[in-house]
mmCIF file of C-alpha atoms and ligand atoms in Angstrom:
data_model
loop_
_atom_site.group_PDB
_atom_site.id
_atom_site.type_symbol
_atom_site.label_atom_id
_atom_site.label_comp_id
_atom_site.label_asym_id
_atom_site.label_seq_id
_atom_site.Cartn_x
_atom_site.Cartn_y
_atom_site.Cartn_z
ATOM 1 C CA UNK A 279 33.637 58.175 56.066
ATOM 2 C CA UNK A 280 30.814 60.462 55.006
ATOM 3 C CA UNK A 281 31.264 60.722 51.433
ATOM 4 C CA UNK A 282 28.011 58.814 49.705
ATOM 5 C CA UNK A 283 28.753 55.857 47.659
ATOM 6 C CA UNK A 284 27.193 55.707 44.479
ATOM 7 C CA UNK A 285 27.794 52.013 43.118
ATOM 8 C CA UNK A 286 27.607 51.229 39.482
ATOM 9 C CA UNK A 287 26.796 47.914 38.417
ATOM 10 C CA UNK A 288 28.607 47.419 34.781
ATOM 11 C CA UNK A 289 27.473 43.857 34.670
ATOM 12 C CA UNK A 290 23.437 45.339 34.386
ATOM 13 C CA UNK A 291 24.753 48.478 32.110
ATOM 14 C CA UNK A 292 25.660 45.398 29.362
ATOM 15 C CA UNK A 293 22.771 43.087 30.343
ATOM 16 C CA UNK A 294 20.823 46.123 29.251
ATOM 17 C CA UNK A 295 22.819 46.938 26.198
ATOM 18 C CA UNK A 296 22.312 42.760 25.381
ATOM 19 C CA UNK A 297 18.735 43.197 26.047
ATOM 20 C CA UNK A 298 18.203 46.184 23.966
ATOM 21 C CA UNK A 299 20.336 44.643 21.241
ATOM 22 C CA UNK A 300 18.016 41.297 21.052
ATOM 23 C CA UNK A 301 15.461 43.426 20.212
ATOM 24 C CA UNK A 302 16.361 44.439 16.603
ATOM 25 C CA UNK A 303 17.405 41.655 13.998
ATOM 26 C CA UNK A 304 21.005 40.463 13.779
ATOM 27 C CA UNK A 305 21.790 42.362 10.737
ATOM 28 C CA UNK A 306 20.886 45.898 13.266
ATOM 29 C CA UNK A 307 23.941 47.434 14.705
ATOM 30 C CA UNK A 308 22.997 48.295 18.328
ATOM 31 C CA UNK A 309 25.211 51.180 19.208
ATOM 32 C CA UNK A 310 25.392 53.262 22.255
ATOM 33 C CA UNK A 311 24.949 56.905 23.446
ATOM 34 C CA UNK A 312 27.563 57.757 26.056
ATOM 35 C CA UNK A 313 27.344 61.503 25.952
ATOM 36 C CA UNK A 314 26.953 63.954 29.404
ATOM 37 C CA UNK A 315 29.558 61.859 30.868
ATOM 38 C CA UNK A 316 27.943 58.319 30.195
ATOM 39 C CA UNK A 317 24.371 60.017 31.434
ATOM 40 C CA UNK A 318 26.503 60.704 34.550
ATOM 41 C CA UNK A 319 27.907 57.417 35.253
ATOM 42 C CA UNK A 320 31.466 58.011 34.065
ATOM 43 C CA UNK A 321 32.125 58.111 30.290
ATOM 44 C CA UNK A 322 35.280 55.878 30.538
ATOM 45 C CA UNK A 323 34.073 53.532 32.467
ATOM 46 C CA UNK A 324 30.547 53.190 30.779
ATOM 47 C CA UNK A 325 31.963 52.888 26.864
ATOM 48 C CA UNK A 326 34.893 50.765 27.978
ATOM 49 C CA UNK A 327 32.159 48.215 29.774
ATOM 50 C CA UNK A 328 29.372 48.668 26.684
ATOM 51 C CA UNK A 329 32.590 47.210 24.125
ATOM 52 C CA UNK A 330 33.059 44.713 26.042
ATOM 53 C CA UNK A 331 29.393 43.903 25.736
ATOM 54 C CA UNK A 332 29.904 44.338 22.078
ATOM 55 C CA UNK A 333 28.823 47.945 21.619
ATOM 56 C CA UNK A 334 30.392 48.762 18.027
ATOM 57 C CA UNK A 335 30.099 52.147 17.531
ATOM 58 C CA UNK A 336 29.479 55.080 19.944
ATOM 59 C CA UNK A 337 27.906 58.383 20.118
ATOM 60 C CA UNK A 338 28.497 61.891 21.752
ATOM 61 C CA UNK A 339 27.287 65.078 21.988
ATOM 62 C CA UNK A 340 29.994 67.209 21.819
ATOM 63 C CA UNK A 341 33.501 66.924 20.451
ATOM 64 C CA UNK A 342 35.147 67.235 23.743
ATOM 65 C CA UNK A 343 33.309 63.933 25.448
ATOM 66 C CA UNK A 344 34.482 62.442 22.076
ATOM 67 C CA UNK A 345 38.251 62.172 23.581
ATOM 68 C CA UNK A 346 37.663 60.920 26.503
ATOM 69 C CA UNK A 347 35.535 57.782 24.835
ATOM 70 C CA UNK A 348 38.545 57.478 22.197
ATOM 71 C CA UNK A 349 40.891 56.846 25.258
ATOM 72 C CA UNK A 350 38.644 54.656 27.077
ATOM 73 C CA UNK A 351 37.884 51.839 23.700
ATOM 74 C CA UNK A 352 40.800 52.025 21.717
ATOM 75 C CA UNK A 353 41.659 53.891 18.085
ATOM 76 C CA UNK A 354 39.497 51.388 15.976
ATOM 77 C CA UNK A 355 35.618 51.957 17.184
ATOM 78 C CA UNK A 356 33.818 54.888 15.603
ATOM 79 C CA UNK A 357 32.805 57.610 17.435
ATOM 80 C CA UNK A 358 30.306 60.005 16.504
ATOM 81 C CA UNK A 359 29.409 63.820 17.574
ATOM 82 C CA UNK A 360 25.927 64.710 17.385
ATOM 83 C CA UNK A 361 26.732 67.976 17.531
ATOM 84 C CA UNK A 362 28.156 67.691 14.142
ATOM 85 C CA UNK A 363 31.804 69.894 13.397
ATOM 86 C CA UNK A 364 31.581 73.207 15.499
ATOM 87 C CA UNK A 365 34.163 75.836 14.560
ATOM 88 C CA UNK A 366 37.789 75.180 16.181
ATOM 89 C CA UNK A 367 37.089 71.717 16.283
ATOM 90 C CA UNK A 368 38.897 70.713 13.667
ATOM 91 C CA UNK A 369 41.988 69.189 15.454
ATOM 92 C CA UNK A 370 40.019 67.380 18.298
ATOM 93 C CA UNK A 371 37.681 65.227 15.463
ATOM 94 C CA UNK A 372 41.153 64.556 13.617
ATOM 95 C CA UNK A 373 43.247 63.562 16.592
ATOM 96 C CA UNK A 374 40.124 61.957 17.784
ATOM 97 C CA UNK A 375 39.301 60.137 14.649
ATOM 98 C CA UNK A 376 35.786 61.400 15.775
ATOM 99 C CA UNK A 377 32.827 61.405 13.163
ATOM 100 C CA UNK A 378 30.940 64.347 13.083
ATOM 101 C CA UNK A 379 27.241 64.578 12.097
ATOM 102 C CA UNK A 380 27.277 67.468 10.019
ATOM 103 C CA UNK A 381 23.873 69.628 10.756
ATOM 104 C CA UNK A 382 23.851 72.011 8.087
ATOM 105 C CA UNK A 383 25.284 73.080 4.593
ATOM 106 C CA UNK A 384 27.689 75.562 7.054
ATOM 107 C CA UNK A 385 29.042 72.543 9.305
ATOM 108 C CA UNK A 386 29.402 70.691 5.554
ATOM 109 C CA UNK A 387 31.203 73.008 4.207
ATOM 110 C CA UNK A 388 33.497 73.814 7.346
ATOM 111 C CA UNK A 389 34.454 69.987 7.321
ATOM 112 C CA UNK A 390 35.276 69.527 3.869
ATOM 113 C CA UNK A 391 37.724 72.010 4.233
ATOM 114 C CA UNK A 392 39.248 71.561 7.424
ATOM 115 C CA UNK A 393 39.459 67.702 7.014
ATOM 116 C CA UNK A 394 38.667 66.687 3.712
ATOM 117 C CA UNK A 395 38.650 62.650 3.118
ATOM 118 C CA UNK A 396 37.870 62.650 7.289
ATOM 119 C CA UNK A 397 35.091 60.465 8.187
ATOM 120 C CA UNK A 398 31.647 62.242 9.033
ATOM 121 C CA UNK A 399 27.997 61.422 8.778
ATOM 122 C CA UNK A 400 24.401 63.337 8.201
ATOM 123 C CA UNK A 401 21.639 64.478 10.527
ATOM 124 C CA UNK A 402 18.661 65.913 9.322
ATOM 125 C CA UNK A 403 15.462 66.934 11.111
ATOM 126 C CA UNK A 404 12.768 64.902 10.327
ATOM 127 C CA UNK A 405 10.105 67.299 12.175
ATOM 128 C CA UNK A 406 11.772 68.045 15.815
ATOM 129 C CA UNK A 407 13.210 71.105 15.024
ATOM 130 C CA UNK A 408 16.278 71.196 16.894
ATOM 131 C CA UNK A 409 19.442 69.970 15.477
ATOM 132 C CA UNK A 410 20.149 68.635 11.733
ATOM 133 C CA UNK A 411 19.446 69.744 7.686
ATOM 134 C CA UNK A 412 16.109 70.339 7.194
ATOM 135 C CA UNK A 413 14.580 68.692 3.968
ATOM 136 C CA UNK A 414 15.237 71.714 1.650
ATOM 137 C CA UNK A 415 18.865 72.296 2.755
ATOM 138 C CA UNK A 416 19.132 68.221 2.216
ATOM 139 C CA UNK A 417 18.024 68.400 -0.914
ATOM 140 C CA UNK A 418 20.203 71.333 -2.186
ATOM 141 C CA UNK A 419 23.390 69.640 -0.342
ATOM 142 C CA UNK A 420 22.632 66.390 -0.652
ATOM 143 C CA UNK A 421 24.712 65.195 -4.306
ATOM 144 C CA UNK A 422 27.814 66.854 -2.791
ATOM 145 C CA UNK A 423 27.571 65.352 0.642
ATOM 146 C CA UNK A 424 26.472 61.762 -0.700
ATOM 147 C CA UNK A 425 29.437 62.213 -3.298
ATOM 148 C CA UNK A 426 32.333 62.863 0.251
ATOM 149 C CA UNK A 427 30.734 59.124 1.687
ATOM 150 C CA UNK A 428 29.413 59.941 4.996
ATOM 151 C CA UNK A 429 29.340 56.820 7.263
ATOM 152 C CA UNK A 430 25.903 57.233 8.314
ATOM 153 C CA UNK A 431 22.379 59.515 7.871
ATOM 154 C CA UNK A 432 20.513 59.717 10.858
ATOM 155 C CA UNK A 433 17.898 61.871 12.348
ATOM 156 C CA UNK A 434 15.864 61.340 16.066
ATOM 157 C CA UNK A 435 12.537 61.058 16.687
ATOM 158 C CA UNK A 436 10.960 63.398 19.190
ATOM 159 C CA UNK A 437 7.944 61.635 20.860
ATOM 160 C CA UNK A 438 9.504 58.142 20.929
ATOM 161 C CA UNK A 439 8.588 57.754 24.397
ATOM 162 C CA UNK A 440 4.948 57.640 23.537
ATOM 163 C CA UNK A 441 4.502 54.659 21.088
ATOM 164 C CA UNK A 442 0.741 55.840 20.176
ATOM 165 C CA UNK A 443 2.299 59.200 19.134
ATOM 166 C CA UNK A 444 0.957 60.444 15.714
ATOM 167 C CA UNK A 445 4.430 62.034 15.152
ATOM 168 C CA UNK A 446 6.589 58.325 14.905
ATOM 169 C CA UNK A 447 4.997 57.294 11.709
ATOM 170 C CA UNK A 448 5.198 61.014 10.695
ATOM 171 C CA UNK A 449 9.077 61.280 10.847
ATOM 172 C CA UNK A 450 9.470 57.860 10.041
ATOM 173 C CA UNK A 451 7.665 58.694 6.598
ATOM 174 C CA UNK A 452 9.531 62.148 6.270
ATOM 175 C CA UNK A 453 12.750 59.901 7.389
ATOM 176 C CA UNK A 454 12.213 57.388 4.353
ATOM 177 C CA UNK A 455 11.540 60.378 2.041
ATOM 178 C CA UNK A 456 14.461 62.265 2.632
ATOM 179 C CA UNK A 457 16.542 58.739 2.424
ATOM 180 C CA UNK A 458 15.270 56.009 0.829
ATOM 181 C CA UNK A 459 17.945 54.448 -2.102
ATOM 182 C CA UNK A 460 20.923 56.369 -0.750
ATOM 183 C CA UNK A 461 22.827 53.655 -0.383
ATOM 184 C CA UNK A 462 24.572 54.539 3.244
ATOM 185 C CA UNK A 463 23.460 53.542 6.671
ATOM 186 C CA UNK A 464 20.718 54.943 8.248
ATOM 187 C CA UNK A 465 19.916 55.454 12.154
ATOM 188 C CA UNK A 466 16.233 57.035 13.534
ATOM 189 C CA UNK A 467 16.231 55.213 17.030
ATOM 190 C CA UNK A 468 17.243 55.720 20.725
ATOM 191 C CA UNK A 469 15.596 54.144 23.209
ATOM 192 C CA UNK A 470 12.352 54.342 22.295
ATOM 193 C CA UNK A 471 12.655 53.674 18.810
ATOM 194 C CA UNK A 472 14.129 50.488 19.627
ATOM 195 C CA UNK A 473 11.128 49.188 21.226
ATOM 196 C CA UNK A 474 8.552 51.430 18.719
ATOM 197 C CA UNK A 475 9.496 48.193 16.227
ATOM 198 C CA UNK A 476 11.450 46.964 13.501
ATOM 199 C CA UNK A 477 10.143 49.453 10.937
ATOM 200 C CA UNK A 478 11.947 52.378 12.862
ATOM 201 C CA UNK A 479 15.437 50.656 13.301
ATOM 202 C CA UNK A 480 17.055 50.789 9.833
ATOM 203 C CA UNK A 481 20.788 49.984 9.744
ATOM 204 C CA UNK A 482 21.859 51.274 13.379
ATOM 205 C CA UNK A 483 20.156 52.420 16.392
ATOM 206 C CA UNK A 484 21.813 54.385 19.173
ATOM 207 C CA UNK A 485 20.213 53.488 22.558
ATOM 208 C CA UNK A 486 21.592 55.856 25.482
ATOM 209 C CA UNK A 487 18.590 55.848 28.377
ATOM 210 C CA UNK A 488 17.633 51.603 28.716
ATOM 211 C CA UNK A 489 21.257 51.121 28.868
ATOM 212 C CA UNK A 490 21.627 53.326 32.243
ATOM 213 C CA UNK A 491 17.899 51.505 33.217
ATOM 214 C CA UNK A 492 16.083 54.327 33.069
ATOM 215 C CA UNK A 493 12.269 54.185 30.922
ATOM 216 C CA UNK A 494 11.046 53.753 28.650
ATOM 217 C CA UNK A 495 13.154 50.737 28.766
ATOM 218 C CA UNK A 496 10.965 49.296 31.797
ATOM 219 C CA UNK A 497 12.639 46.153 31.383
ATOM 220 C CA UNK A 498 15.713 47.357 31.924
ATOM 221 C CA UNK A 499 17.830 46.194 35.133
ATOM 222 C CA UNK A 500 19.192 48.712 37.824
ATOM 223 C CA UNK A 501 22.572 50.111 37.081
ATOM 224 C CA UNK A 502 22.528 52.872 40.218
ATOM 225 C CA UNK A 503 22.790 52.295 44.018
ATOM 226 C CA UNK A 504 22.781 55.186 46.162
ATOM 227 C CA UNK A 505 23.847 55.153 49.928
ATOM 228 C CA UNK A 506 24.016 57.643 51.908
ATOM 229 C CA UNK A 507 26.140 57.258 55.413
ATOM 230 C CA UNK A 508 24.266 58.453 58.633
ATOM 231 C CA UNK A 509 26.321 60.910 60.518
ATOM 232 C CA UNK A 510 24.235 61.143 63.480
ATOM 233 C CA UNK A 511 20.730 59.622 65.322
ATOM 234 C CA UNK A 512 18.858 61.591 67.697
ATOM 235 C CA UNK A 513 15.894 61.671 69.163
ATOM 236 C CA UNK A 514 13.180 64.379 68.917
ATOM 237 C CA UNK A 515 10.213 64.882 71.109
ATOM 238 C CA UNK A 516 6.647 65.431 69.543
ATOM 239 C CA UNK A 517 6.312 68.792 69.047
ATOM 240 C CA UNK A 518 10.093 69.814 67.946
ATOM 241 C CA UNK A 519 10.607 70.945 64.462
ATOM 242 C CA UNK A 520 13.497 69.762 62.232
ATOM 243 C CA UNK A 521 15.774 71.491 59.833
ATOM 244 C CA UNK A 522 15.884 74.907 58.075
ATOM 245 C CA UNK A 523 12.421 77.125 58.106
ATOM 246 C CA UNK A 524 10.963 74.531 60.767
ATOM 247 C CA UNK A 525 8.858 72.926 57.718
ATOM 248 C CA UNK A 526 8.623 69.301 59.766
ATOM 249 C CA UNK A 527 7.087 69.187 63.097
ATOM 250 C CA UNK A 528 7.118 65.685 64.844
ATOM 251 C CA UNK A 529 3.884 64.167 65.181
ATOM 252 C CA UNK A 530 5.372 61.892 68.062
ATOM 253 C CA UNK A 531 8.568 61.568 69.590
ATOM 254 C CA UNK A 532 10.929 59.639 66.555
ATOM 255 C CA UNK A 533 14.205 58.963 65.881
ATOM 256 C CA UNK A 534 15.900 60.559 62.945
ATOM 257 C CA UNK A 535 18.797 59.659 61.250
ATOM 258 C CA UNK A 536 21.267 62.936 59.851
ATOM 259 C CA UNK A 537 22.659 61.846 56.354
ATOM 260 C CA UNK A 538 25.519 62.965 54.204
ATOM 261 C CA UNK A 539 23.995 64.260 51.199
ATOM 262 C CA UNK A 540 22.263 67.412 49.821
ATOM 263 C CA UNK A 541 21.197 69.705 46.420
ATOM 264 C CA UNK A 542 25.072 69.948 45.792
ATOM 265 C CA UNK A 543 25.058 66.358 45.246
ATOM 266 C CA UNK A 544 22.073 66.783 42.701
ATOM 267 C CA UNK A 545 19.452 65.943 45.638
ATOM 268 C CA UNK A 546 16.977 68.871 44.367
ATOM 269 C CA UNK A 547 15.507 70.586 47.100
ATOM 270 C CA UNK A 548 11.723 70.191 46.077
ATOM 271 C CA UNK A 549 12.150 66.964 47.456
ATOM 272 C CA UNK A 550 11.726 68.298 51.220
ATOM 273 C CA UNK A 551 9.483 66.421 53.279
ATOM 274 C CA UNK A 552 8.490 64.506 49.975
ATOM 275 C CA UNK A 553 11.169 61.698 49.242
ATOM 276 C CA UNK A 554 11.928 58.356 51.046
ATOM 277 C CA UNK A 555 14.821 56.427 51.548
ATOM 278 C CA UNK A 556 15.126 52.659 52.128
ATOM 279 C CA UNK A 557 17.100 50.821 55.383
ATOM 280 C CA UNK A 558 17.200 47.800 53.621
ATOM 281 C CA UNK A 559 13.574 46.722 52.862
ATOM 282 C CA UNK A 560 11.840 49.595 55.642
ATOM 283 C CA UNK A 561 11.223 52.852 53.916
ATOM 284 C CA UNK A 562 12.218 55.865 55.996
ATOM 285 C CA UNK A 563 10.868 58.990 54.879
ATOM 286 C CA UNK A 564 12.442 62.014 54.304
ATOM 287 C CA UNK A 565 11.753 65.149 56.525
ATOM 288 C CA UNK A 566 12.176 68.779 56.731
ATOM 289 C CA UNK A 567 14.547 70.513 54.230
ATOM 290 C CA UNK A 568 16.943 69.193 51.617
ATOM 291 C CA UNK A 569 20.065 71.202 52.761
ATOM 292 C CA UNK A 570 23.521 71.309 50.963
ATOM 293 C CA UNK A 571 25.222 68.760 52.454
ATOM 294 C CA UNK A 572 22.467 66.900 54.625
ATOM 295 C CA UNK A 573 19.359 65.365 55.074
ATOM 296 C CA UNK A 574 17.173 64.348 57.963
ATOM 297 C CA UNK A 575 15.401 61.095 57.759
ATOM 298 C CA UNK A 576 12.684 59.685 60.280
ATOM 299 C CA UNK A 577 14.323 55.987 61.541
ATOM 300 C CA UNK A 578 11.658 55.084 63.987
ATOM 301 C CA UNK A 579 11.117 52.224 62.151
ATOM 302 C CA UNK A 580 13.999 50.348 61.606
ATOM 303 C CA UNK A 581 15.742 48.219 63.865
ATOM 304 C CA UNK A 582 18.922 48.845 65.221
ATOM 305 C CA UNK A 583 21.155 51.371 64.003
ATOM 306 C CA UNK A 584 21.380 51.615 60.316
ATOM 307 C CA UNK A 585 24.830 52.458 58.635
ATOM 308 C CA UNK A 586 23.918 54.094 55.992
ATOM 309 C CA UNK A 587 20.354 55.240 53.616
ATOM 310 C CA UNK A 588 19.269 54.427 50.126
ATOM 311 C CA UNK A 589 17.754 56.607 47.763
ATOM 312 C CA UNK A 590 18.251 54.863 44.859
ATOM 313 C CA UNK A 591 18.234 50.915 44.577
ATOM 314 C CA UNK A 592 16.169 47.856 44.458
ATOM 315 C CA UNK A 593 13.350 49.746 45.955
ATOM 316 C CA UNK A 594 13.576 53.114 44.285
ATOM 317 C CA UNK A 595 14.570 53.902 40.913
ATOM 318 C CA UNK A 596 15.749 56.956 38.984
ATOM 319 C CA UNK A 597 12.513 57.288 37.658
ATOM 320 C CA UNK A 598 10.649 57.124 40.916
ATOM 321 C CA UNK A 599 12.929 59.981 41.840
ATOM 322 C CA UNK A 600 11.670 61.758 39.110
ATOM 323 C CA UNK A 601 8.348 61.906 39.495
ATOM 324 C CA UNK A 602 8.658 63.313 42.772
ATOM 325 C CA UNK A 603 10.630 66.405 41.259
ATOM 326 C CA UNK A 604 8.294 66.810 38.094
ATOM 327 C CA UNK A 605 11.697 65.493 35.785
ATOM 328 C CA UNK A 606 13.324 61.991 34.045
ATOM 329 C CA UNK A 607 15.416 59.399 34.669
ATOM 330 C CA UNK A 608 18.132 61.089 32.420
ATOM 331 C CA UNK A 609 18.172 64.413 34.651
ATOM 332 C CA UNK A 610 18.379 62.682 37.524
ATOM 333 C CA UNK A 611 21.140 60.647 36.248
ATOM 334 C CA UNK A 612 22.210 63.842 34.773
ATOM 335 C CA UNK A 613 22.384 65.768 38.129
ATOM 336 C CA UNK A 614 24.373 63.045 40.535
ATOM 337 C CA UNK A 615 26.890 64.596 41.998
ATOM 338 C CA UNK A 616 30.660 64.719 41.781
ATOM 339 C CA UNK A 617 30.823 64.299 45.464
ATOM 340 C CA UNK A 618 30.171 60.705 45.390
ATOM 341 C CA UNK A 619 32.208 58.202 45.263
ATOM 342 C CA UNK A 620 31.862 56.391 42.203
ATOM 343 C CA UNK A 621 32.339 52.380 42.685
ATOM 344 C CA UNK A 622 32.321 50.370 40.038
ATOM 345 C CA UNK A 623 30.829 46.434 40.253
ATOM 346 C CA UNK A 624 32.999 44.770 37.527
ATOM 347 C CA UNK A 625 30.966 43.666 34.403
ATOM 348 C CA UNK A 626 31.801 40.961 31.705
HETATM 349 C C1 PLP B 811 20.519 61.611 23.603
HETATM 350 C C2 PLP B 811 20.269 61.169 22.213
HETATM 351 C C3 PLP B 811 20.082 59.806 21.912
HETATM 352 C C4 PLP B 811 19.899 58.759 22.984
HETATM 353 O O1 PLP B 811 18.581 58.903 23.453
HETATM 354 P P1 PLP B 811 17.963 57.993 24.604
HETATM 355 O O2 PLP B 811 16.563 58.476 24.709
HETATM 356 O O3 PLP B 811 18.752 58.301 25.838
HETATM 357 O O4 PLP B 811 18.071 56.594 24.204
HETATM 358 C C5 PLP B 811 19.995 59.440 20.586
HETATM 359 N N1 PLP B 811 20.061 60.367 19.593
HETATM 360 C C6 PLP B 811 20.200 61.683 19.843
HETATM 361 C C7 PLP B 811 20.268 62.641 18.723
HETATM 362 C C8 PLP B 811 20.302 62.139 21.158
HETATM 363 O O5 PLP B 811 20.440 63.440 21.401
#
């Protein structure tokens, strides 16, 4: 078989959602951001593993992803749509029972009368700029929104990552200005506002990143394996070149292993020549091109015939992967392909 295996371990997606969760006090909900497909992973499969964990209460991006979450924990969790309530998608969030967080007086007033009495929370932008009310549009809203009962006010922090970052304590203060004495649960954090401290946790935070293992939860365990079958071995002589554009000439006669796998399985192409995969515990680097559906690897150094390559696992993580291509964790996570075979290692 040459399709490439990409093996999801559920049982380290909860261990991370447990270790995340022990880092805020009991009385903070730790929730969980399952948008983009579950970063990738497979939405269904990701929320229905993160509720068995003990995940409460999940978020989305869009309406859409919302469905496919509802079908995977049950009616009774709430679900919530950062994207807040987009025209026409009034009957998905009702059907759905989905909780929008409404981003602006429009997206208020569009709710209350499509579904009024439905559940829905508010975001507002504490300095990033990009989605929720900003402070004056609060402030003129804010009596008539607080009056409907929204189940939560959030907003997200936009340097998080970088726990010296000036801008934390300046959306935290903007966050507590805008919300202080409201009287309805509050949510700043992802990822990195879980581990910026207690002060920036409030009522609920929403971790999507740590639970998949990528940083800046650096603690987090490995959820991704990535194996690649070899197709063929050959031998090349010193001198020959390999793949398209003869980029790689051989230094010495090698052996090279042909794998399935290419940029239309998310395997970006600037990683020609650069990247290294792993027989085991021997890395094997990668040479020549990235092409669609292949790569060429330099064996000489493993024993024996190997089955099959790593790119991601114990010895290479998705944040390895993207430093080589200038990027995150999440886009690499992001970008796996639909080619693979997605096997899931049974959690709790
Ligand atoms: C994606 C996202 C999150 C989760 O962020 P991570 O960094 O993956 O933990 C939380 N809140 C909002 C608004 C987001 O867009």
């Amino acid at each position: 078989m040459a399709q490439a295996q990409l093996q999801i371990d559920l049982a380290a997606l909860q261990a991370n959602w447990r270790a995340l969760d022990a880092r805020s006090s009991a009385q903070v909900q730790t929730a969980a951001t399952v948008k983009a497909n579950g970063y990738g992973l497979g939405a269904g499969h990701v929320a229905h593993a993160l509720a068995r964990a003990g995940a409460r209460r999940f978020f989305v991006a869009i309406a859409e992803e919302g469905v496919a979450i509802r079908s995977a924990i049950g009616p009774d969790l709430p679900i919530h749509v950062y994207g807040g309530h987009m025209e026409g998608d009034a009957r998905l969030i009702s059907e759905a029972r989905l909780s929008p967080m409404l981003n602006s007086a429009e997206q208020l007033a569009r709710h209350f009368e499509a579904l009024p009495g439905h559940p829905f929370g508010i975001q507002l932008d504490t300095g990033m700029n990009r989605l929720g009310m900003e402070p004056a549009e609060w402030q003129a809203v804010a009596e008539i929104a607080l009056s409907q009962g929204p189940d939560l006010v959030m907003s997200h922090l936009a340097c998080s990552d970088e726990p010296d970052h000036p801008m934390n304590p300046r959306q935290l203060a903007v966050f507590h200005e805008l919300t202080d004495g409201i009287g309805v649960p509050r949510s700043l954090a992802a990822t990195g506002g879980v581990l910026l401290g207690p002060d920036y946790h409030f009522e609920m935070t929403r971790p999507g990143i740590g639970l998949y293992g990528g940083a800046p939860f650096t603690d987090a365990q490995p959820v991704v394996r990535l194996s690649l079958p070899v197709i063929q071995i050959r031998d090349v002589a010193e001198g020959e070149t390999v793949g398209y554009g003869n980029t790689f000439t051989a230094p010495q006669d090698m052996r090279l292993a042909t794998v399935s796998a290419g940029y239309a399985d998310g395997i970006q192409r600037v990683l020609s020549n650069q990247a290294t995969l792993w027989a085991g515990d021997t890395p094997c680097p990668l040479v020549g091109r990235v092409s669609m559906d292949l790569l060429t690897i330099d064996v000489s150094n493993v024993d024996g015939t190997p089955d099959a390559l790593d790119l991601l696992g114990p010895h290479q993580g998705v944040d390895d992967i993207a430093e080589l291509t200038g990027s995150i964790g999440y886009e690499v996570l992001t970008d796996l392909g639909y080619r693979y075979a997605r096997d899931y290692r049974p959690g709790a």
